[in-house]
Tab-separated table of C-alpha atoms in Angstrom:
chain	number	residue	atom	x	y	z
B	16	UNK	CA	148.926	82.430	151.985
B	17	UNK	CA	148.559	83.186	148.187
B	18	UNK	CA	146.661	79.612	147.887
B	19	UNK	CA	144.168	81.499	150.710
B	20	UNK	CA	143.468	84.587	148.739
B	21	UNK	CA	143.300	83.590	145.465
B	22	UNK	CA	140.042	82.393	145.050
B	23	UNK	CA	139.285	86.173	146.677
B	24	UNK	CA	141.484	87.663	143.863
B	25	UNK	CA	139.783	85.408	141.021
B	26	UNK	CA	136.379	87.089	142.261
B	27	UNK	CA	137.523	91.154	142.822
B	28	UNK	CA	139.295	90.661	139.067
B	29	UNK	CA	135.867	89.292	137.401
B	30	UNK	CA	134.133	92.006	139.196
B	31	UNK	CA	136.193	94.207	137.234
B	32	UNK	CA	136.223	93.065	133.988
B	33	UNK	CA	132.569	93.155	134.071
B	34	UNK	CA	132.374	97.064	135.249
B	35	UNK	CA	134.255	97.291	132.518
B	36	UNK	CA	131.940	95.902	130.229
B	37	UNK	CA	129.361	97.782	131.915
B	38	UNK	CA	131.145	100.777	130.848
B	39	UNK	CA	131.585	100.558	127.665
B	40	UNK	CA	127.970	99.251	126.667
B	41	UNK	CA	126.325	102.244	127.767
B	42	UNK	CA	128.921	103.962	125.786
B	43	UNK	CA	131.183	104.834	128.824
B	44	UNK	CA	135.257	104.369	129.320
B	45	UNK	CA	137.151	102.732	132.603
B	46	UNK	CA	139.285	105.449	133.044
B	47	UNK	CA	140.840	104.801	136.692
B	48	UNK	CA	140.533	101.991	139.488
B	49	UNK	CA	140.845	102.459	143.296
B	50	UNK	CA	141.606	100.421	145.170
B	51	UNK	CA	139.918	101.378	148.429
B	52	UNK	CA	139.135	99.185	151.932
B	53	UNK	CA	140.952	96.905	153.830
B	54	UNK	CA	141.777	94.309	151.459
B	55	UNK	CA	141.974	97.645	148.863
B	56	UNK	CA	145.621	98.070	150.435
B	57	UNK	CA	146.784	94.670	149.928
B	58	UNK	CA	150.039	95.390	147.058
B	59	UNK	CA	149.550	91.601	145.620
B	60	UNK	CA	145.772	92.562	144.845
B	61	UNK	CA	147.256	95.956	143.290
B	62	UNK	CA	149.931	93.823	140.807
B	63	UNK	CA	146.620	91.394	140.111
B	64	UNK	CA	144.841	94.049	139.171
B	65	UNK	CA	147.146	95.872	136.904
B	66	UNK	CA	147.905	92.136	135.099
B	67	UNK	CA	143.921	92.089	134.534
B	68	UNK	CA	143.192	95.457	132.668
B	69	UNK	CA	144.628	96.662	129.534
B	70	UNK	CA	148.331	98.232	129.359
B	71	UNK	CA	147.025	101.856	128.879
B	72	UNK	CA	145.432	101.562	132.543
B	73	UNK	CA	147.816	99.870	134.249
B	74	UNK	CA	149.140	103.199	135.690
B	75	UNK	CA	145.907	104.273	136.736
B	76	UNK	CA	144.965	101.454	139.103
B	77	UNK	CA	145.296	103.202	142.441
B	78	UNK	CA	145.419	102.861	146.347
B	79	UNK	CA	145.259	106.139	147.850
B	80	UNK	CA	146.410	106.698	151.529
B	81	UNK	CA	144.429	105.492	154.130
B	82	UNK	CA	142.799	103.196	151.799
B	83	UNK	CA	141.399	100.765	155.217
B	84	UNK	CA	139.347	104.329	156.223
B	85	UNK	CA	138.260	105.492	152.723
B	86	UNK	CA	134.439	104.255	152.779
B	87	UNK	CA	134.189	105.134	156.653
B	88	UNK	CA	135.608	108.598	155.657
B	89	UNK	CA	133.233	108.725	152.504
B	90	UNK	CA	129.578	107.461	154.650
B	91	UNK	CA	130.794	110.479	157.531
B	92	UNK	CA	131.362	112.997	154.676
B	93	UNK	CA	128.015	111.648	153.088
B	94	UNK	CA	125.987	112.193	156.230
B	95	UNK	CA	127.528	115.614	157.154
B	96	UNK	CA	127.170	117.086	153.345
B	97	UNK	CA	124.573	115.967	151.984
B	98	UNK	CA	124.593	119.549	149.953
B	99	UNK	CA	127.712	118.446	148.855
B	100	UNK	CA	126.797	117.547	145.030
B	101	UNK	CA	123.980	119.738	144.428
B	102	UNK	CA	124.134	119.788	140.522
B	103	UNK	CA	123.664	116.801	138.207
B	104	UNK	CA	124.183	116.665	133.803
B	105	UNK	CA	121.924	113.808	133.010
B	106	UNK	CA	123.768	111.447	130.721
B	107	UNK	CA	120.653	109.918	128.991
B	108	UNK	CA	117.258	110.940	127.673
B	109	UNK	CA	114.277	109.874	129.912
B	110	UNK	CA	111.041	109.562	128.715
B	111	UNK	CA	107.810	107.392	128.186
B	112	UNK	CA	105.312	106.747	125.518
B	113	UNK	CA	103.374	109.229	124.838
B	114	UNK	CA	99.234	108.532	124.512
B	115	UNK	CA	97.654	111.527	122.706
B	116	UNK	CA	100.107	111.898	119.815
B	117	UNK	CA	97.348	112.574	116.509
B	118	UNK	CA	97.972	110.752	113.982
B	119	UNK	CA	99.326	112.386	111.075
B	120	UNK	CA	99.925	110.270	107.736
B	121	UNK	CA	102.914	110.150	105.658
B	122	UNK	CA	104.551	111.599	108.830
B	123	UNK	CA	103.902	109.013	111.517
B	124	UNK	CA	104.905	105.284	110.633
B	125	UNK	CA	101.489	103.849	109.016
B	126	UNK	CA	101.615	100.387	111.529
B	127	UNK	CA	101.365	102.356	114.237
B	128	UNK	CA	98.028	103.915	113.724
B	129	UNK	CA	95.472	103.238	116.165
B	130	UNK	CA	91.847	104.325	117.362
B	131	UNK	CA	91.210	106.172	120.325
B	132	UNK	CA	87.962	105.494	122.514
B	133	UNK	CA	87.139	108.766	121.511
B	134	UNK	CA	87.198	107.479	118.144
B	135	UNK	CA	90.581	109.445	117.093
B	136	UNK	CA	93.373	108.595	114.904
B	137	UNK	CA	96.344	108.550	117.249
B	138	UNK	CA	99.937	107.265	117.210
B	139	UNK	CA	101.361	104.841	119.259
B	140	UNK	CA	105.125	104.237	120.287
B	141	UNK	CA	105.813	107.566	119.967
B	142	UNK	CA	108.346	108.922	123.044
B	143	UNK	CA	107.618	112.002	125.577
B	144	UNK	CA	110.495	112.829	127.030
B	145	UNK	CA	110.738	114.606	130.389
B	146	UNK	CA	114.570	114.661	131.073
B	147	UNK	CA	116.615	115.768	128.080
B	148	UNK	CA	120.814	114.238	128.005
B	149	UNK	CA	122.419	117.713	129.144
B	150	UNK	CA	119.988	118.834	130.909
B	151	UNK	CA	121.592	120.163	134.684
B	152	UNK	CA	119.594	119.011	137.359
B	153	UNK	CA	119.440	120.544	140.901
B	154	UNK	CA	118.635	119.258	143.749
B	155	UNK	CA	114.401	120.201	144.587
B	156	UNK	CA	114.136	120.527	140.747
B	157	UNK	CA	110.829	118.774	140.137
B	158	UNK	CA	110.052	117.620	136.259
B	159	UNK	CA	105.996	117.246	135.466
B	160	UNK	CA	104.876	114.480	133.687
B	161	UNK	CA	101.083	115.366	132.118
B	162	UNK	CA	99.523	111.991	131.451
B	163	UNK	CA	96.408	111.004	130.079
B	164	UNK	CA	93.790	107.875	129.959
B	165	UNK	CA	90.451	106.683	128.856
B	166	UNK	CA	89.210	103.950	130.512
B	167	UNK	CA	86.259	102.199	130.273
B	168	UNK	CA	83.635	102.971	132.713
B	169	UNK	CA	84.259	99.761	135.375
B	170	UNK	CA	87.741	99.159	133.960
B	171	UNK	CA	90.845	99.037	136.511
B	172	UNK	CA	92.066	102.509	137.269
B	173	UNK	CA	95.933	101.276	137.728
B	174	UNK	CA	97.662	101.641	134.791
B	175	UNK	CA	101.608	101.395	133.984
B	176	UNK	CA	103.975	103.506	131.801
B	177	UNK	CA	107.557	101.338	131.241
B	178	UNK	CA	110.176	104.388	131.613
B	179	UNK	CA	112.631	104.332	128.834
B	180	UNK	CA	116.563	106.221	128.482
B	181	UNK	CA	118.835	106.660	125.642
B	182	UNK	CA	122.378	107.373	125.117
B	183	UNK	CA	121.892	108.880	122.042
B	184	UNK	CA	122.223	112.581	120.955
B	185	UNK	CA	119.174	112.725	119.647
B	186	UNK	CA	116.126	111.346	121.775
B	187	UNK	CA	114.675	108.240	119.961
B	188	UNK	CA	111.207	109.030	118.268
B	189	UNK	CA	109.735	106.341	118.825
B	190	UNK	CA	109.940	103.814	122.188
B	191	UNK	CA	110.605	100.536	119.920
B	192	UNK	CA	113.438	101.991	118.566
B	193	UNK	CA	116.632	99.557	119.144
B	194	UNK	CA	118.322	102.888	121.444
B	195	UNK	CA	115.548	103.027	123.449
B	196	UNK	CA	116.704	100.869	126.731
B	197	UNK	CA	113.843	100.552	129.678
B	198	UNK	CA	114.411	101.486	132.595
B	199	UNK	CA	111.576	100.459	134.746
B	200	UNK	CA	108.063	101.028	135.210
B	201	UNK	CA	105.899	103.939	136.643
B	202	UNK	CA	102.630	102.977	138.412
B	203	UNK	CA	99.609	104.964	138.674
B	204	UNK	CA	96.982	103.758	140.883
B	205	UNK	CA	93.897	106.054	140.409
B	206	UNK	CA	91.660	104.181	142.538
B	207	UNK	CA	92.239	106.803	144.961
B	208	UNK	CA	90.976	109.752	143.115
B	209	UNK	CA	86.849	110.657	143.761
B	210	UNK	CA	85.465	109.055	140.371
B	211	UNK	CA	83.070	112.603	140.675
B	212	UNK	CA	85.971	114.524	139.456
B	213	UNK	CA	87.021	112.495	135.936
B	214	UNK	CA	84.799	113.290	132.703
B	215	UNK	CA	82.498	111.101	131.668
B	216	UNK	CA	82.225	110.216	128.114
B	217	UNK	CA	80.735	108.010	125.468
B	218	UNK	CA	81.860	106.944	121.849
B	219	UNK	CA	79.438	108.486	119.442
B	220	UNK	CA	80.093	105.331	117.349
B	221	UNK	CA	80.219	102.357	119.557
B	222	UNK	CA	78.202	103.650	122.325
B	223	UNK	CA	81.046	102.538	124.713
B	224	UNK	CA	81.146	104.995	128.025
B	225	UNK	CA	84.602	106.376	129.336
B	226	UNK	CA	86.598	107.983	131.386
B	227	UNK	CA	88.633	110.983	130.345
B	228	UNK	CA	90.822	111.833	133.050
B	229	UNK	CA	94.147	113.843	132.756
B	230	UNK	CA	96.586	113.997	135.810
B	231	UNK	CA	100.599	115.170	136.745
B	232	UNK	CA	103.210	113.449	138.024
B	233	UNK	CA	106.009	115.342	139.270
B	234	UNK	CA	109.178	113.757	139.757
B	235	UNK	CA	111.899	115.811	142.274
B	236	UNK	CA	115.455	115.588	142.925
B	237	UNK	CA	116.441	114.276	146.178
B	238	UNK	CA	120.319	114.170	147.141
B	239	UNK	CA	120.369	110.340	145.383
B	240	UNK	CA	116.731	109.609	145.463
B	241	UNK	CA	113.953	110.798	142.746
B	242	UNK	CA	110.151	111.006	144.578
B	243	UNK	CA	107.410	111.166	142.265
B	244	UNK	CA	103.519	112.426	143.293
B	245	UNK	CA	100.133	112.154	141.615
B	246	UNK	CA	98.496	115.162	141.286
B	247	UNK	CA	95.043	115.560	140.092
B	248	UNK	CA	93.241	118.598	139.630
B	249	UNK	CA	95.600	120.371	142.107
B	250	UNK	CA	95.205	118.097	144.856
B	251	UNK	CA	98.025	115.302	145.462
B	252	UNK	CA	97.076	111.603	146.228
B	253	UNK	CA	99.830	110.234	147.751
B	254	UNK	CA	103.523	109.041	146.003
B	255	UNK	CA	103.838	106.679	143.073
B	256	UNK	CA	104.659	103.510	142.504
B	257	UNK	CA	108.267	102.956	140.274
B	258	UNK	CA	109.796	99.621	139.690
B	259	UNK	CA	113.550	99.435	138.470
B	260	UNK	CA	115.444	96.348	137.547
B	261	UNK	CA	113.111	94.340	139.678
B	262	UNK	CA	112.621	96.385	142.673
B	263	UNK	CA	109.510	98.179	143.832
B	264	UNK	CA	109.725	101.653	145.630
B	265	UNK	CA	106.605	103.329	146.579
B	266	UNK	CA	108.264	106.250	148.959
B	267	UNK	CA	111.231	107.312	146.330
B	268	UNK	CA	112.621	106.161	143.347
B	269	UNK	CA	116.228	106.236	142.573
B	270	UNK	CA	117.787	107.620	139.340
């Protein structure tokens, strides 16, 4: 019988070890294990377990009672309170690259200087952060995102903004920083928005004609989901686009 489950046993332990390494590269600590399902109650699993992780958590590798009905009991409490956790901490900083950061020497870093198609001195890689590490969330809380672009006249209206997070205290200043981790990517298609309604301008140097066109993208709180809208000029076009670790979600994004 052990022959049978071992290979099983091999797999749940690796599983672990690599939570564990998880963990503690985003700064975190394995503090407890349960041991929850049907194979969860199994007590030669439990003594496998314990033998795997380090002596100082050997006593904290659990199987609480009833451990065959402890995810159906968790999906029914799910369903029937969903108010249940209503309050988040956010453990990281979230934020993007800001566009419309002027450039201001001997302050800014000298590499990142760049011109504008309005012909002004602006600095790149710098972060904007919408979600500050501490900051309580609720559930319905919506955070605004004010972007910016200036497009080309007959240049592609979709543009994307990689989302970046950080453990640190202090937020990263700029998004190349080594602490800056992305997170996925934000895409705004503006293709839908009335061209009538963006300002038209031209570069008094080049001659070059552009867009400037300035829109919001609130992001809300939903039990385990996070929906984010364009909104231009008051009026919303639909939900964005936000890719995470390879997966695309147009309707909600999760955290």
């Amino acid at each position: 019988m052990r022959a049978l489950m071992e290979p099983v046993m091999v797999e749940i332990v690796d599983l672990i070890k690599q939570q564990e390494k998880d963990i503690a590269g985003k700064g975190g600590e394995l503090r407890a294990i349960l041991l929850v399902g049907g194979f969860g109650s199994n007590r030669y699993l439990l003594k496998k377990v314990q033998n795997c992780v380090k002596p100082e958590l050997r006593h904290r590798v659990f199987q609480p009672p009833d451990a065959k009905l402890a995810i159906v009991k968790g999906a029914i409490i799910a369903a029937q309170e969903k108010e249940l956790i209503n309050l988040r901490i956010a453990r990281r900083h979230y934020f993007i690259e800001c566009t419309e950061t002027p450039f201001k020497p001997g302050f800014h870093r000298r590499d990142y200087m760049e011109i504008g198609m309005d012909g002004v001195r602006a600095c790149c890689n710098r972060t904007e952060v919408f979600v500050s590490k501490g900051q309580p969330l609720h559930d319905g809380d919506s955070v605004t995102l004010t972007l910016s672009r200036t497009p080309r006249v007959g240049e592609s209206l979709r543009f994307e903004d990689v989302m970046y997070s950080s453990l640190k205290p202090i937020c990263p200043g700029y998004i190349t920083d080594p602490d800056a981790d992305q997170l996925g990517t934000l895409v705004s298609d503006l293709t839908t928005i009335p061209k009538a309604g963006f300002m038209k301008c031209q570069n008094s140097s080049t001659g070059a004609q552009y867009y400037e066109i300035w829109f919001d993208v609130p992001f809300t709180l939903d039990g385990n989901d996070l929906v984010a809208e364009l909104i231009f000029k008051g009026k919303t076009y639909g939900r964005q686009q936000v890719r995470f670790n390879g997966t695309t979600m147009k309707r909600k994004a999760g955290t």
